[in-house]
Short mmCIF file of C-alpha atoms in Angstrom, two decimals:
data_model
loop_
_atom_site.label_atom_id
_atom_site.label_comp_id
_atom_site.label_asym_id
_atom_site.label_seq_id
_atom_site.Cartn_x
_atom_site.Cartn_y
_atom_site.Cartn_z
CA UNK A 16 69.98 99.49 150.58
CA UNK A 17 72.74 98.05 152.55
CA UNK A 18 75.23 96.44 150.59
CA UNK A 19 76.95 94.04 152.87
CA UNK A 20 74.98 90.92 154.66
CA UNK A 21 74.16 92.14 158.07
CA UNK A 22 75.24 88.77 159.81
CA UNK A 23 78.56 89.39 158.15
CA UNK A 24 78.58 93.34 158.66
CA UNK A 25 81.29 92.66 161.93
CA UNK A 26 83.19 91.01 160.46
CA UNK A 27 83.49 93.14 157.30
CA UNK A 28 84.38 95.88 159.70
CA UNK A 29 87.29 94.27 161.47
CA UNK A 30 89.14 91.96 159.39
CA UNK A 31 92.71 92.66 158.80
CA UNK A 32 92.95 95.34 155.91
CA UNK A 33 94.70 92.50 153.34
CA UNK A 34 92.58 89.75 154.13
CA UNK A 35 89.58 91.56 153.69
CA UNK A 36 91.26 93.67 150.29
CA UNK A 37 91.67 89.74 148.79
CA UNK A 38 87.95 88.49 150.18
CA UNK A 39 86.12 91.03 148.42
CA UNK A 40 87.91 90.76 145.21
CA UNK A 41 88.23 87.27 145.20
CA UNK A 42 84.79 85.94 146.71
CA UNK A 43 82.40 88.05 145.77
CA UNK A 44 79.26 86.82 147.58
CA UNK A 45 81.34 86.39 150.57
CA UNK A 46 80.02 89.96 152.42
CA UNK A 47 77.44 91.18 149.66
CA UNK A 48 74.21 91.06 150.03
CA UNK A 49 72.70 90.00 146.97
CA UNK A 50 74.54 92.62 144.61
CA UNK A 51 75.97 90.68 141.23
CA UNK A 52 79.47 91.35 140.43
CA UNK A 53 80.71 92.45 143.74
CA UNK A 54 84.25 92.60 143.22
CA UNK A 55 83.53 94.93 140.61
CA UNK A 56 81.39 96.86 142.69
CA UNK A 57 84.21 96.71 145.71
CA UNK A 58 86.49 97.81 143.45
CA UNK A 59 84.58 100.86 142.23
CA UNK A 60 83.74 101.57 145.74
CA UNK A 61 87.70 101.94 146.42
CA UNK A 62 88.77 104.13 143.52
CA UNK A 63 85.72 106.73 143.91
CA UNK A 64 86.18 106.94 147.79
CA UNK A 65 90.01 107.58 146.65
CA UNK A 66 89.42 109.96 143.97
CA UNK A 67 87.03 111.93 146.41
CA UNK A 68 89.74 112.00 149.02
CA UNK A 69 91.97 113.38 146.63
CA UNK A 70 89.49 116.19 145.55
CA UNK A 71 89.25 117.10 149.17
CA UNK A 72 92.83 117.33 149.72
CA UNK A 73 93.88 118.55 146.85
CA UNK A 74 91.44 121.15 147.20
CA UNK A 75 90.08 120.16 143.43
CA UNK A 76 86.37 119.19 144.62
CA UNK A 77 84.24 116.81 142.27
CA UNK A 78 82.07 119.14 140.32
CA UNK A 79 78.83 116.83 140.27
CA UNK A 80 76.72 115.99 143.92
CA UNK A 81 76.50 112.25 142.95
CA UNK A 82 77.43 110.03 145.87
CA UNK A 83 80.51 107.68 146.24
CA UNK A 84 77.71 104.62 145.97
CA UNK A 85 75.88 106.04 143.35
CA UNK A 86 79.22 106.69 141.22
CA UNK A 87 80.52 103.36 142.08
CA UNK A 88 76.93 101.91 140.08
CA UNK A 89 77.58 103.80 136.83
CA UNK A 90 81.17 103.00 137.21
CA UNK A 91 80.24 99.01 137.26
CA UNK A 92 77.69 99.42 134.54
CA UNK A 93 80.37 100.91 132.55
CA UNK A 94 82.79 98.04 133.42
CA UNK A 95 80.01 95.27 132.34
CA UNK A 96 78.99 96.61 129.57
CA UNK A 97 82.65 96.89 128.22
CA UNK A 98 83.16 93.14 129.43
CA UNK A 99 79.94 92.53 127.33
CA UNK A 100 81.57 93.83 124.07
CA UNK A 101 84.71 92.58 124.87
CA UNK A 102 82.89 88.72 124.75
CA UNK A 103 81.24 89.61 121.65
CA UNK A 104 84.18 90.75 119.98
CA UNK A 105 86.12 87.32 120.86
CA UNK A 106 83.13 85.32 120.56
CA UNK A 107 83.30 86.47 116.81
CA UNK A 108 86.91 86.32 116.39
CA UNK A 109 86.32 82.48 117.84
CA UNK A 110 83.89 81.90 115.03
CA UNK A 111 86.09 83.72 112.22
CA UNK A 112 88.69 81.60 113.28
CA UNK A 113 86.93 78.38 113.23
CA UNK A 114 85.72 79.24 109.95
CA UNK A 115 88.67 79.47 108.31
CA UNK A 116 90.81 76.63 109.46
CA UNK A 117 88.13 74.16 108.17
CA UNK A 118 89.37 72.67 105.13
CA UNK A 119 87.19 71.62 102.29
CA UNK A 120 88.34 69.79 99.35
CA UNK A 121 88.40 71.46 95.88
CA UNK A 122 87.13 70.47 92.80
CA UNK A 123 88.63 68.25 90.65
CA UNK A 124 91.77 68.87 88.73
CA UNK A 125 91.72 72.34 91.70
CA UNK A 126 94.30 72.26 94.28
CA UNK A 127 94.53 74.55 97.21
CA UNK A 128 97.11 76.57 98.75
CA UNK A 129 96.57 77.30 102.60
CA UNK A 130 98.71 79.75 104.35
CA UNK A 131 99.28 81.48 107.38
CA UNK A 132 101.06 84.08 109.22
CA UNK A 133 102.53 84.38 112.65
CA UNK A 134 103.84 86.79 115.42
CA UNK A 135 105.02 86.62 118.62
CA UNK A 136 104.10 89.21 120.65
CA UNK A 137 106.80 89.40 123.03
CA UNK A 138 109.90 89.56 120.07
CA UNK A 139 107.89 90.76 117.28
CA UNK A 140 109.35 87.93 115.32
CA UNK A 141 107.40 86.66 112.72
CA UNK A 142 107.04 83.43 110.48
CA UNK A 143 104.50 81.89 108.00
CA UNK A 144 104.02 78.36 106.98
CA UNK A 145 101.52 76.36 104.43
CA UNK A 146 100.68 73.33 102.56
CA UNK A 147 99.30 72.60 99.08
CA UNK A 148 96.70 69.69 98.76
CA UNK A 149 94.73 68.85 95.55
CA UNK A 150 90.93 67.57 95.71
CA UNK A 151 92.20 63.83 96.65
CA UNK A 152 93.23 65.79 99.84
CA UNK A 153 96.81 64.34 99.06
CA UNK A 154 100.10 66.47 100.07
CA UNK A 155 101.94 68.23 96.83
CA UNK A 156 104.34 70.75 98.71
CA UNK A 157 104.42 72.46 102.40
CA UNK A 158 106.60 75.12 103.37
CA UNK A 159 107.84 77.12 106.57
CA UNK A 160 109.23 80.45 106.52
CA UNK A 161 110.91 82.49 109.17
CA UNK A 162 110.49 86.33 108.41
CA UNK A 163 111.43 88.25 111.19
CA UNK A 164 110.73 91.57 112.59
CA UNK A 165 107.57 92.39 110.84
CA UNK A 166 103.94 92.58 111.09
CA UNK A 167 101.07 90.23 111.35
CA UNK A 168 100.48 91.97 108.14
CA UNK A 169 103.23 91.23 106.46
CA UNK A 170 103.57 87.87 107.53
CA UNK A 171 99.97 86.88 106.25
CA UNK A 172 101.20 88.26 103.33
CA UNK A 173 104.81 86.72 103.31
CA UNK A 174 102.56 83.38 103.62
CA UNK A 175 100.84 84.13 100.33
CA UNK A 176 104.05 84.87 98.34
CA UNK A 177 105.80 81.64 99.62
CA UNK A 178 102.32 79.33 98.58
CA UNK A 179 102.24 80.95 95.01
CA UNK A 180 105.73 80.37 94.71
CA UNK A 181 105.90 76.74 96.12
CA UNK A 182 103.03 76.36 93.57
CA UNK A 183 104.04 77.54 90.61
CA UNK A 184 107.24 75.67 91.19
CA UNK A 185 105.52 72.72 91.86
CA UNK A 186 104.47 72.35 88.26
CA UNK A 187 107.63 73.88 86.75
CA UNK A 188 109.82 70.74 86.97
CA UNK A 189 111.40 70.53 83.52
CA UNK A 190 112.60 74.23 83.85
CA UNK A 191 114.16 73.08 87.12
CA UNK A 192 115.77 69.29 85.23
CA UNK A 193 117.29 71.76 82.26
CA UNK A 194 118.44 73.97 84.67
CA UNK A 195 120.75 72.19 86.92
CA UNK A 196 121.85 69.60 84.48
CA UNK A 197 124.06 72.46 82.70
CA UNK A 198 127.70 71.13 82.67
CA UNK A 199 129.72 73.89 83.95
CA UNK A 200 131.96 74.01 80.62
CA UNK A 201 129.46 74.68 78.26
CA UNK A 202 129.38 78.12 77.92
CA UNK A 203 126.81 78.45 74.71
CA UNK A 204 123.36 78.33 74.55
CA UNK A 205 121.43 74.80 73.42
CA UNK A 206 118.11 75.09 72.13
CA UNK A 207 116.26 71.62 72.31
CA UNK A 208 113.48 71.15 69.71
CA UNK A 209 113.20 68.01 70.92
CA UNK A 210 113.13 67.14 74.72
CA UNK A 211 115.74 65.32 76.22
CA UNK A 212 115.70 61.36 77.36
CA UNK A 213 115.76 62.26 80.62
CA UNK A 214 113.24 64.99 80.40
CA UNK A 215 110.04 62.97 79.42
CA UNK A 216 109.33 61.53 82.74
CA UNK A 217 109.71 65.03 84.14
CA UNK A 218 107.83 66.12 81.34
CA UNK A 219 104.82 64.19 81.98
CA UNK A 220 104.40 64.79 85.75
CA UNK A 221 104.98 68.40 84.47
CA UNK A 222 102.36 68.29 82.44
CA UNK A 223 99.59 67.32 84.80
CA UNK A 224 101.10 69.30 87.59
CA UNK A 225 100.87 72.57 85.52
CA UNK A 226 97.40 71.91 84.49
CA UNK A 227 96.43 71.86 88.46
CA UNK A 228 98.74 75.01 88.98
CA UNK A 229 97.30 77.34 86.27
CA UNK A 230 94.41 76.58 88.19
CA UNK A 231 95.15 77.32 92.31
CA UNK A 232 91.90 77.69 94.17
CA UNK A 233 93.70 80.04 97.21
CA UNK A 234 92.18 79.54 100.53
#
């Protein structure tokens, strides 16, 4: 079978090595005729006829009789089919992906925590972000986080400690009032049995808040 168009074959012959490198890779139905994926094929063609020069000079011949052509088709196949799973593999990643970056609401008196990690690939620097929403799809708390030198991993994981914690503190706001209205002279211990004036408000957003914590539907 010939592989290049014969109204084309002159050409093929004499165009200047470059140009005709950069046509065959680059348009590949330019000289073929008829043979699907070309610049593969072109490509294949080059290394064998390489390697077999090699063999020759090197006095290391290629064990097997199979021809430069015929060693250039099971070299393509191999090349497609490993494109093939390549596609696969992303077209799957593409669906996992879309998948989980859909948001549905929880149920009521739920909230959700959704996190995520990140990682540059050129610095290996790393961060993770999130946001907590309850079932009215209404914001409670978001966060950002830069990590640094870690892995993807770790930052996933990063993401999940810093939603739990925004979370948990979310509904914790009385422990936070007490806290920083301590006077800095008072060196004992109070013990309230009753809560403060300026607790109950706190109090009552505290209460409701906690409810929806003790229950965190993580996403």
């Amino acid at each position: 079978m010939l592989l290049i168009n014969k109204d084309k074959l002159e050409e093929f012959m004499m165009m200047e090595i470059n140009k005709w490198i950069w046509t065959n890779l680059s348009k590949a139905c330019y000289f073929s005729n008829d043979i699907k994926e070309w610049d593969i094929m072109f490509g294949a063609i080059l290394w064998n006829t390489w390697c077999y020069r090699n063999s020759i000079v090197f006095d290391n011949l290629i064990e097997d009789n199979m021809g430069i052509i015929e060693r250039s088709r099971r070299l393509r196949g191999l090349m497609r089919r490993a494109a093939d799973q390549e596609e696969e593999a992303q077209r799957r990643v593409n669906r996992s992906r879309v998948g989980g970056t859909v948001w549905t609401a929880p149920p009521e008196h739920w909230i959700t925590v959704n996190t995520d990690g990140s990682r540059n690939v050129a610095n290996e620097l790393a961060s993770c972000g999130g946001v907590i929403l309850n079932n009215a799809i209404e914001w409670l708390v978001g966060f950002e986080k830069f990590i640094g030198l870690c892995s993807i991993l770790k930052a996933e994981l990063w993401g999940v400690y810093v939603g739990l914690y925004c979370a948990w503190n979310t509904g914790n706001g009385v422990t936070d009032k007490l806290t920083k209205g301590v006077e800095p002279e008072i060196i004992e211990t109070h013990v309230f049995y009753y809560p403060p004036i300026d607790i109950l408000n706190v109090l009552m957003v505290d209460s409701s808040l906690l409810a929806l914590v003790l229950w965190v539907l993580f996403r």
